[in-house]
């Protein structure tokens, strides 16, 4: 093969952009984790105490779920072989959808490969050009991308600001409207005012799409999620829950009125044009949902750890965000300062991710401390002491 010296100009442009990211403290790198997700992980040959996962109930490595996955592999093999509407929809997928719908108290549920895809499925299936999406400014990137993909007008309202949302809704003449919100905000840990949002949805005849990636399994009776936490039900509600966080596996679901689910099944492109997830994951998830349902002790322990962390970090130079969920962000502000704190913790064997723009607004870089039911009090105490010493 002749080696060509020709170098696309676009490559140099990318290299300049990458150097600029590095200069702003915005370059990301991936760490290679050995073994099972848990509070203690081996990274780069060292054991780290990690406050870095969304495995809120500590189920990602649970032996019963591992055993169920193995059983699922024996029963269903590995690949689904096709998309759901062709021949990839297995008994395991079907059973999981029924279990999820019952668990969250919705008429019907539809499984997706990831939460990102589920959000991309919902908004473009329900809205098009001339319609309007109303979105909390701190919503997850997948909701933002879904709104863009739908070609609807995209109104972003200030974080949790019902009055601002109401003004936007009142001004809109769009024939179809959808309000989209994270239930628990992924980088802040606070909870959306869902009862107020549902009132506005009713008043302005809009859908309310609730992304419960961080509430499912954690909030509400038996971990049924943020809608159950508030006791909300309505045919306008569309719930998206993910299964790779508290459920400890992978995938996502949308639960809603039967007609909405049937429409998504018929029409949503991220549902139709992709290979169905391995059925063994659905089979393993049936066990994960049982563990969530019977997980009151795990949730009580998790809540005790949250209280302990907040207590321990009270009055520190860097404020904790106002959060009652396992997401406990410590707001540091400057990108480089945030990285420096993360690195100082890393040197002591503690892993807390530094979250920087564009994931969070400029000037609001933070350590995203996340607690799980697999942590113990000694481990939380170790983080608290290290942070107090650094501050
Ligand atoms: C993680 C997350 C998603 C995406 O879910 P995946 O299953 O990881 O693709 C969507 N919304 C929110 C709020 C999330 O935190």
Short mmCIF file of C-alpha atoms and ligand atoms in Angstrom, two decimals:
data_model
loop_
_atom_site.label_atom_id
_atom_site.label_comp_id
_atom_site.label_asym_id
_atom_site.label_seq_id
_atom_site.Cartn_x
_atom_site.Cartn_y
_atom_site.Cartn_z
CA UNK A 1 0.00 0.00 0.00
CA UNK A 2 1.47 3.37 -0.95
CA UNK A 3 1.61 5.73 1.96
CA UNK A 4 0.00 9.02 1.02
CA UNK A 5 1.38 12.21 2.49
CA UNK A 6 -1.91 13.95 1.75
CA UNK A 7 -3.42 15.27 4.98
CA UNK A 8 -6.99 16.61 5.05
CA UNK A 9 -7.14 20.24 6.17
CA UNK A 10 -10.08 19.25 8.37
CA UNK A 11 -7.75 17.10 10.47
CA UNK A 12 -5.66 20.13 11.42
CA UNK A 13 -8.86 21.95 12.36
CA UNK A 14 -9.88 19.11 14.66
CA UNK A 15 -6.43 19.10 16.24
CA UNK A 16 -6.69 22.82 16.94
CA UNK A 17 -10.12 22.32 18.53
CA UNK A 18 -8.84 19.46 20.68
CA UNK A 19 -5.87 21.55 21.84
CA UNK A 20 -8.25 24.35 22.74
CA UNK A 21 -10.41 21.97 24.81
CA UNK A 22 -7.31 20.83 26.68
CA UNK A 23 -6.31 24.47 27.27
CA UNK A 24 -9.70 25.16 28.89
CA UNK A 25 -9.51 22.13 31.18
CA UNK A 26 -12.28 20.51 29.15
CA UNK A 27 -10.53 17.49 27.75
CA UNK A 28 -12.10 14.24 28.93
CA UNK A 29 -10.37 10.97 29.45
CA UNK A 30 -11.73 7.54 30.14
CA UNK A 31 -10.42 5.46 32.99
CA UNK A 32 -10.31 1.73 32.58
CA UNK A 33 -12.15 -0.04 35.36
CA UNK A 34 -11.30 -3.66 36.09
CA UNK A 35 -13.96 -5.98 37.46
CA UNK A 36 -17.41 -5.26 38.82
CA UNK A 37 -18.97 -1.80 39.35
CA UNK A 38 -19.02 -1.06 43.10
CA UNK A 39 -17.70 1.32 45.76
CA UNK A 40 -14.20 -0.14 45.47
CA UNK A 41 -12.91 -0.45 41.94
CA UNK A 42 -9.52 -1.14 40.49
CA UNK A 43 -8.44 1.65 38.17
CA UNK A 44 -5.00 2.00 36.63
CA UNK A 45 -3.68 -0.69 38.96
CA UNK A 46 -4.92 1.10 42.11
CA UNK A 47 -7.98 0.45 44.23
CA UNK A 48 -10.17 3.56 44.27
CA UNK A 49 -13.09 4.41 46.52
CA UNK A 50 -15.59 5.52 43.88
CA UNK A 51 -18.47 8.00 44.25
CA UNK A 52 -18.91 8.03 40.53
CA UNK A 53 -21.62 5.65 39.35
CA UNK A 54 -25.40 5.80 38.99
CA UNK A 55 -25.71 2.31 40.47
CA UNK A 56 -27.76 3.84 43.31
CA UNK A 57 -28.98 0.59 44.83
CA UNK A 58 -25.72 -1.30 44.35
CA UNK A 59 -27.34 -3.80 41.98
CA UNK A 60 -24.89 -3.63 39.05
CA UNK A 61 -22.93 -6.61 40.30
CA UNK A 62 -25.69 -8.31 42.32
CA UNK A 63 -25.24 -12.08 42.26
CA UNK A 64 -28.95 -12.80 41.71
CA UNK A 65 -28.99 -10.55 38.65
CA UNK A 66 -25.77 -12.10 37.35
CA UNK A 67 -27.34 -15.53 37.84
CA UNK A 68 -30.49 -14.39 36.01
CA UNK A 69 -28.38 -13.07 33.13
CA UNK A 70 -26.64 -16.44 32.91
CA UNK A 71 -29.99 -18.21 32.93
CA UNK A 72 -31.26 -15.77 30.30
CA UNK A 73 -28.24 -16.56 28.11
CA UNK A 74 -28.96 -20.27 28.40
CA UNK A 75 -32.61 -19.80 27.57
CA UNK A 76 -32.44 -17.10 24.88
CA UNK A 77 -28.85 -17.07 23.64
CA UNK A 78 -27.12 -13.72 23.23
CA UNK A 79 -28.33 -11.77 20.21
CA UNK A 80 -31.98 -10.98 19.52
CA UNK A 81 -31.30 -11.39 15.80
CA UNK A 82 -33.48 -8.54 14.53
CA UNK A 83 -35.47 -5.46 15.40
CA UNK A 84 -38.63 -5.86 17.48
CA UNK A 85 -41.04 -5.48 14.54
CA UNK A 86 -39.22 -8.02 12.40
CA UNK A 87 -38.38 -11.05 14.56
CA UNK A 88 -36.32 -9.82 17.52
CA UNK A 89 -39.13 -9.37 20.07
CA UNK A 90 -38.73 -12.26 22.51
CA UNK A 91 -40.83 -13.59 25.35
CA UNK A 92 -38.32 -11.95 27.74
CA UNK A 93 -38.93 -8.48 26.25
CA UNK A 94 -42.68 -9.01 26.46
CA UNK A 95 -42.58 -10.14 30.10
CA UNK A 96 -40.40 -7.22 31.10
CA UNK A 97 -42.72 -4.66 29.50
CA UNK A 98 -45.71 -6.04 31.39
CA UNK A 99 -43.73 -6.10 34.65
CA UNK A 100 -42.55 -2.51 34.20
CA UNK A 101 -46.01 -1.18 33.35
CA UNK A 102 -47.44 -2.78 36.47
CA UNK A 103 -44.55 -1.60 38.61
CA UNK A 104 -44.90 2.07 37.66
CA UNK A 105 -48.71 1.89 37.54
CA UNK A 106 -49.13 2.75 33.87
CA UNK A 107 -51.34 1.00 31.31
CA UNK A 108 -48.52 -0.11 29.02
CA UNK A 109 -44.75 0.06 28.59
CA UNK A 110 -42.35 -0.26 25.67
CA UNK A 111 -38.70 -1.31 25.99
CA UNK A 112 -35.78 0.56 24.42
CA UNK A 113 -32.06 -0.18 24.10
CA UNK A 114 -31.06 3.00 25.97
CA UNK A 115 -32.64 6.00 27.63
CA UNK A 116 -31.04 8.26 25.07
CA UNK A 117 -32.89 6.39 22.32
CA UNK A 118 -36.15 6.37 24.27
CA UNK A 119 -36.12 10.16 24.51
CA UNK A 120 -35.22 10.45 20.83
CA UNK A 121 -38.18 8.19 20.13
CA UNK A 122 -40.86 10.03 22.06
CA UNK A 123 -40.62 13.69 21.08
CA UNK A 124 -40.27 13.30 17.29
CA UNK A 125 -43.08 10.72 17.28
CA UNK A 126 -45.50 13.12 18.97
CA UNK A 127 -44.48 16.49 17.54
CA UNK A 128 -43.38 17.93 14.23
CA UNK A 129 -42.75 21.27 12.59
CA UNK A 130 -45.10 23.99 13.99
CA UNK A 131 -45.53 22.14 17.28
CA UNK A 132 -43.74 23.23 20.45
CA UNK A 133 -41.58 21.66 23.14
CA UNK A 134 -41.22 23.39 26.52
CA UNK A 135 -38.11 22.19 28.29
CA UNK A 136 -36.42 22.89 31.59
CA UNK A 137 -33.09 24.54 30.90
CA UNK A 138 -31.21 21.87 32.85
CA UNK A 139 -32.74 18.90 31.06
CA UNK A 140 -30.55 16.01 29.99
CA UNK A 141 -28.85 16.29 26.59
CA UNK A 142 -31.01 13.51 25.16
CA UNK A 143 -34.18 15.58 25.70
CA UNK A 144 -32.52 18.56 24.04
CA UNK A 145 -31.47 16.45 21.06
CA UNK A 146 -34.93 14.89 20.84
CA UNK A 147 -36.55 18.32 20.65
CA UNK A 148 -34.15 19.38 17.89
CA UNK A 149 -34.80 16.17 15.97
CA UNK A 150 -38.57 16.74 16.11
CA UNK A 151 -38.18 20.12 14.35
CA UNK A 152 -40.73 21.58 16.77
CA UNK A 153 -40.15 25.03 18.27
CA UNK A 154 -37.95 24.61 21.30
CA UNK A 155 -38.73 26.82 24.30
CA UNK A 156 -36.40 26.44 27.28
CA UNK A 157 -37.68 27.75 30.59
CA UNK A 158 -35.52 28.69 33.59
CA UNK A 159 -34.84 25.77 35.90
CA UNK A 160 -38.01 24.67 37.75
CA UNK A 161 -39.71 28.00 36.99
CA UNK A 162 -43.45 27.26 36.63
CA UNK A 163 -44.40 30.92 36.18
CA UNK A 164 -42.01 31.34 33.26
CA UNK A 165 -43.28 28.11 31.72
CA UNK A 166 -46.87 29.26 32.07
CA UNK A 167 -46.09 32.50 30.21
CA UNK A 168 -44.43 30.53 27.40
CA UNK A 169 -47.39 28.15 27.16
CA UNK A 170 -49.90 30.99 27.14
CA UNK A 171 -48.10 32.75 24.28
CA UNK A 172 -47.76 29.62 22.15
CA UNK A 173 -50.16 28.95 19.31
CA UNK A 174 -48.64 25.59 18.48
CA UNK A 175 -51.31 22.96 17.76
CA UNK A 176 -49.47 20.30 19.77
CA UNK A 177 -47.43 21.00 22.87
CA UNK A 178 -45.16 18.89 25.03
CA UNK A 179 -43.51 19.78 28.33
CA UNK A 180 -40.30 17.83 28.92
CA UNK A 181 -38.45 17.57 32.20
CA UNK A 182 -35.95 15.46 34.06
CA UNK A 183 -37.70 14.18 37.20
CA UNK A 184 -34.43 14.26 39.15
CA UNK A 185 -31.90 16.54 37.47
CA UNK A 186 -28.84 14.52 36.61
CA UNK A 187 -26.15 17.05 37.47
CA UNK A 188 -27.98 18.82 40.33
CA UNK A 189 -29.94 16.10 42.09
CA UNK A 190 -33.00 18.27 42.70
CA UNK A 191 -36.54 17.18 41.85
CA UNK A 192 -38.83 18.75 39.24
CA UNK A 193 -42.11 20.31 40.47
CA UNK A 194 -44.12 17.57 38.77
CA UNK A 195 -47.56 18.35 40.30
CA UNK A 196 -47.29 21.96 39.08
CA UNK A 197 -46.05 20.84 35.68
CA UNK A 198 -48.97 18.43 35.33
CA UNK A 199 -51.43 21.21 36.25
CA UNK A 200 -49.95 23.38 33.51
CA UNK A 201 -50.06 20.50 31.05
CA UNK A 202 -53.76 20.08 31.79
CA UNK A 203 -54.49 23.77 31.57
CA UNK A 204 -52.70 24.15 28.23
CA UNK A 205 -53.55 20.75 26.77
CA UNK A 206 -49.96 19.57 26.58
CA UNK A 207 -48.18 16.25 27.02
CA UNK A 208 -45.88 15.95 30.02
CA UNK A 209 -42.79 13.85 29.33
CA UNK A 210 -40.99 12.92 32.55
CA UNK A 211 -37.46 11.52 32.32
CA UNK A 212 -37.05 9.49 35.49
CA UNK A 213 -33.55 8.18 34.83
CA UNK A 214 -32.47 9.04 38.38
CA UNK A 215 -35.73 8.57 40.29
CA UNK A 216 -36.70 5.09 39.13
CA UNK A 217 -35.72 2.57 41.80
CA UNK A 218 -34.80 5.31 44.27
CA UNK A 219 -37.88 7.47 44.90
CA UNK A 220 -41.48 6.59 45.65
CA UNK A 221 -42.94 3.61 47.48
CA UNK A 222 -40.91 0.44 46.66
CA UNK A 223 -38.78 2.59 44.35
CA UNK A 224 -41.60 2.98 41.80
CA UNK A 225 -40.19 6.35 40.79
CA UNK A 226 -40.85 10.06 40.96
CA UNK A 227 -44.44 9.95 39.65
CA UNK A 228 -45.30 7.50 42.44
CA UNK A 229 -43.42 9.74 44.89
CA UNK A 230 -45.92 12.49 44.03
CA UNK A 231 -48.84 10.10 43.46
CA UNK A 232 -49.47 11.40 39.94
CA UNK A 233 -51.45 9.71 37.18
CA UNK A 234 -52.85 11.12 33.95
CA UNK A 235 -53.27 10.11 30.31
CA UNK A 236 -51.07 13.15 29.49
CA UNK A 237 -48.13 11.68 31.33
CA UNK A 238 -45.37 9.93 29.45
CA UNK A 239 -42.78 8.35 31.71
CA UNK A 240 -39.31 7.45 30.51
CA UNK A 241 -37.29 5.30 32.91
CA UNK A 242 -33.79 3.95 32.42
CA UNK A 243 -32.58 0.52 33.48
CA UNK A 244 -28.82 1.08 33.57
CA UNK A 245 -28.83 3.22 36.72
CA UNK A 246 -30.64 2.06 39.88
CA UNK A 247 -31.77 -1.12 38.09
CA UNK A 248 -28.12 -1.99 37.55
CA UNK A 249 -28.46 -3.47 34.05
CA UNK A 250 -29.02 -1.54 30.78
CA UNK A 251 -31.85 -0.27 28.64
CA UNK A 252 -34.91 1.90 29.17
CA UNK A 253 -38.67 1.97 28.85
CA UNK A 254 -41.45 4.39 28.10
CA UNK A 255 -44.72 3.93 29.98
CA UNK A 256 -47.92 5.77 29.09
CA UNK A 257 -51.51 5.45 27.91
CA UNK A 258 -51.97 2.41 25.66
CA UNK A 259 -52.59 4.57 22.60
CA UNK A 260 -49.35 6.48 23.10
CA UNK A 261 -47.40 3.26 23.42
CA UNK A 262 -49.07 1.77 20.33
CA UNK A 263 -48.20 4.93 18.40
CA UNK A 264 -44.53 4.74 19.48
CA UNK A 265 -44.42 1.08 18.49
CA UNK A 266 -45.82 1.93 15.03
CA UNK A 267 -43.99 5.17 14.44
CA UNK A 268 -40.93 5.91 16.53
CA UNK A 269 -37.77 5.47 14.51
CA UNK A 270 -35.34 4.69 17.39
CA UNK A 271 -37.71 1.85 18.32
CA UNK A 272 -38.21 0.51 14.83
CA UNK A 273 -34.83 0.82 13.16
CA UNK A 274 -32.56 -0.88 15.63
CA UNK A 275 -31.80 -4.42 16.72
CA UNK A 276 -33.69 -5.44 19.85
CA UNK A 277 -31.48 -5.60 22.95
CA UNK A 278 -30.28 -9.06 24.00
CA UNK A 279 -33.25 -10.86 25.61
CA UNK A 280 -31.00 -12.02 28.45
CA UNK A 281 -30.92 -8.38 29.64
CA UNK A 282 -34.71 -8.33 29.90
CA UNK A 283 -34.60 -11.64 31.72
CA UNK A 284 -32.01 -10.25 34.17
CA UNK A 285 -34.10 -7.11 34.59
CA UNK A 286 -37.06 -9.13 35.85
CA UNK A 287 -34.87 -10.06 38.82
CA UNK A 288 -33.59 -6.48 39.14
CA UNK A 289 -37.16 -5.14 39.37
CA UNK A 290 -37.95 -7.70 42.10
CA UNK A 291 -34.87 -6.48 44.02
CA UNK A 292 -35.93 -2.85 43.58
CA UNK A 293 -39.43 -3.65 44.81
CA UNK A 294 -38.06 -5.44 47.87
CA UNK A 295 -35.32 -2.82 48.36
CA UNK A 296 -36.67 -0.69 51.22
CA UNK A 297 -33.64 -1.54 53.37
CA UNK A 298 -31.27 -0.49 50.59
CA UNK A 299 -33.13 2.81 50.14
CA UNK A 300 -33.15 3.47 53.90
CA UNK A 301 -29.39 2.87 54.08
CA UNK A 302 -28.84 5.12 51.05
CA UNK A 303 -30.89 7.90 52.66
CA UNK A 304 -28.88 7.60 55.86
CA UNK A 305 -25.66 7.99 53.85
CA UNK A 306 -27.07 11.05 52.06
CA UNK A 307 -27.90 12.66 55.43
CA UNK A 308 -24.43 11.84 56.76
CA UNK A 309 -22.65 13.32 53.75
CA UNK A 310 -24.71 16.52 53.86
CA UNK A 311 -24.12 16.85 57.55
CA UNK A 312 -20.39 16.29 57.16
CA UNK A 313 -19.97 18.82 54.35
CA UNK A 314 -22.19 21.48 55.90
CA UNK A 315 -20.50 24.89 56.09
CA UNK A 316 -17.70 23.99 53.70
CA UNK A 317 -16.26 26.72 51.42
CA UNK A 318 -17.88 24.92 48.48
CA UNK A 319 -21.65 24.51 48.75
CA UNK A 320 -23.46 21.26 48.14
CA UNK A 321 -26.38 21.66 45.75
CA UNK A 322 -29.81 21.53 47.38
CA UNK A 323 -30.50 17.84 46.80
CA UNK A 324 -32.17 15.06 48.75
CA UNK A 325 -31.29 12.39 46.19
CA UNK A 326 -28.12 10.27 45.84
CA UNK A 327 -26.73 12.90 43.44
CA UNK A 328 -24.84 15.31 45.71
CA UNK A 329 -22.93 17.86 43.63
CA UNK A 330 -20.29 20.00 45.30
CA UNK A 331 -20.21 23.26 43.35
CA UNK A 332 -16.67 24.56 42.91
CA UNK A 333 -17.16 26.83 39.89
CA UNK A 334 -13.89 27.11 37.99
CA UNK A 335 -12.97 24.24 35.64
CA UNK A 336 -9.32 24.07 36.68
CA UNK A 337 -10.09 24.37 40.40
CA UNK A 338 -12.64 21.56 40.10
CA UNK A 339 -10.12 19.37 38.32
CA UNK A 340 -7.52 20.16 40.98
CA UNK A 341 -9.84 19.02 43.78
CA UNK A 342 -10.75 15.87 41.85
CA UNK A 343 -7.04 15.18 41.32
CA UNK A 344 -6.18 15.75 44.98
CA UNK A 345 -8.90 13.25 45.95
CA UNK A 346 -7.64 10.87 43.30
CA UNK A 347 -4.16 10.99 44.86
CA UNK A 348 -5.80 9.76 48.07
CA UNK A 349 -7.57 6.95 46.27
CA UNK A 350 -10.99 8.63 46.04
CA UNK A 351 -12.76 8.95 42.72
CA UNK A 352 -15.34 11.73 42.32
CA UNK A 353 -15.92 12.92 38.76
CA UNK A 354 -15.28 16.54 37.87
CA UNK A 355 -18.25 17.67 35.78
CA UNK A 356 -17.53 20.61 33.50
CA UNK A 357 -19.24 22.47 30.65
CA UNK A 358 -20.94 21.61 28.36
CA UNK A 359 -22.49 19.08 30.76
CA UNK A 360 -23.18 21.91 33.23
CA UNK A 361 -23.39 25.69 32.66
CA UNK A 362 -20.15 27.65 32.42
CA UNK A 363 -18.77 28.72 35.80
CA UNK A 364 -20.64 25.92 37.59
CA UNK A 365 -18.11 23.12 37.38
CA UNK A 366 -18.59 20.64 40.17
CA UNK A 367 -17.71 17.36 41.76
CA UNK A 368 -20.62 15.07 41.17
CA UNK A 369 -20.61 12.92 44.27
CA UNK A 370 -22.99 10.03 43.89
CA UNK A 371 -23.84 7.73 46.73
CA UNK A 372 -25.07 4.17 46.47
CA UNK A 373 -26.57 1.65 48.87
CA UNK A 374 -23.36 -0.35 48.42
CA UNK A 375 -21.31 2.35 50.21
CA UNK A 376 -20.88 2.20 53.98
CA UNK A 377 -20.61 4.94 56.56
CA UNK A 378 -16.85 4.60 56.96
CA UNK A 379 -16.42 5.22 53.24
CA UNK A 380 -18.61 8.32 53.33
CA UNK A 381 -16.66 9.56 56.37
CA UNK A 382 -13.42 9.11 54.41
CA UNK A 383 -14.74 11.34 51.61
CA UNK A 384 -15.98 13.95 54.07
CA UNK A 385 -12.62 14.16 55.90
CA UNK A 386 -10.67 14.36 52.66
CA UNK A 387 -12.87 17.20 51.35
CA UNK A 388 -12.75 19.12 54.62
CA UNK A 389 -8.95 18.88 54.64
CA UNK A 390 -8.76 20.11 51.03
CA UNK A 391 -11.10 23.03 51.61
C1 LIG B 1 -28.58 8.69 31.81
C2 LIG B 1 -29.71 9.55 31.38
C3 LIG B 1 -30.37 9.31 30.18
C4 LIG B 1 -29.88 8.31 29.18
O1 LIG B 1 -30.11 7.02 29.60
P1 LIG B 1 -29.17 5.87 29.04
O2 LIG B 1 -29.93 4.63 29.29
O3 LIG B 1 -27.89 5.97 29.79
O4 LIG B 1 -28.98 6.14 27.56
C5 LIG B 1 -31.48 10.06 29.88
N1 LIG B 1 -31.91 11.03 30.73
C6 LIG B 1 -31.27 11.30 31.87
C7 LIG B 1 -31.80 12.38 32.77
C8 LIG B 1 -30.14 10.58 32.24
O5 LIG B 1 -29.50 10.87 33.35
#
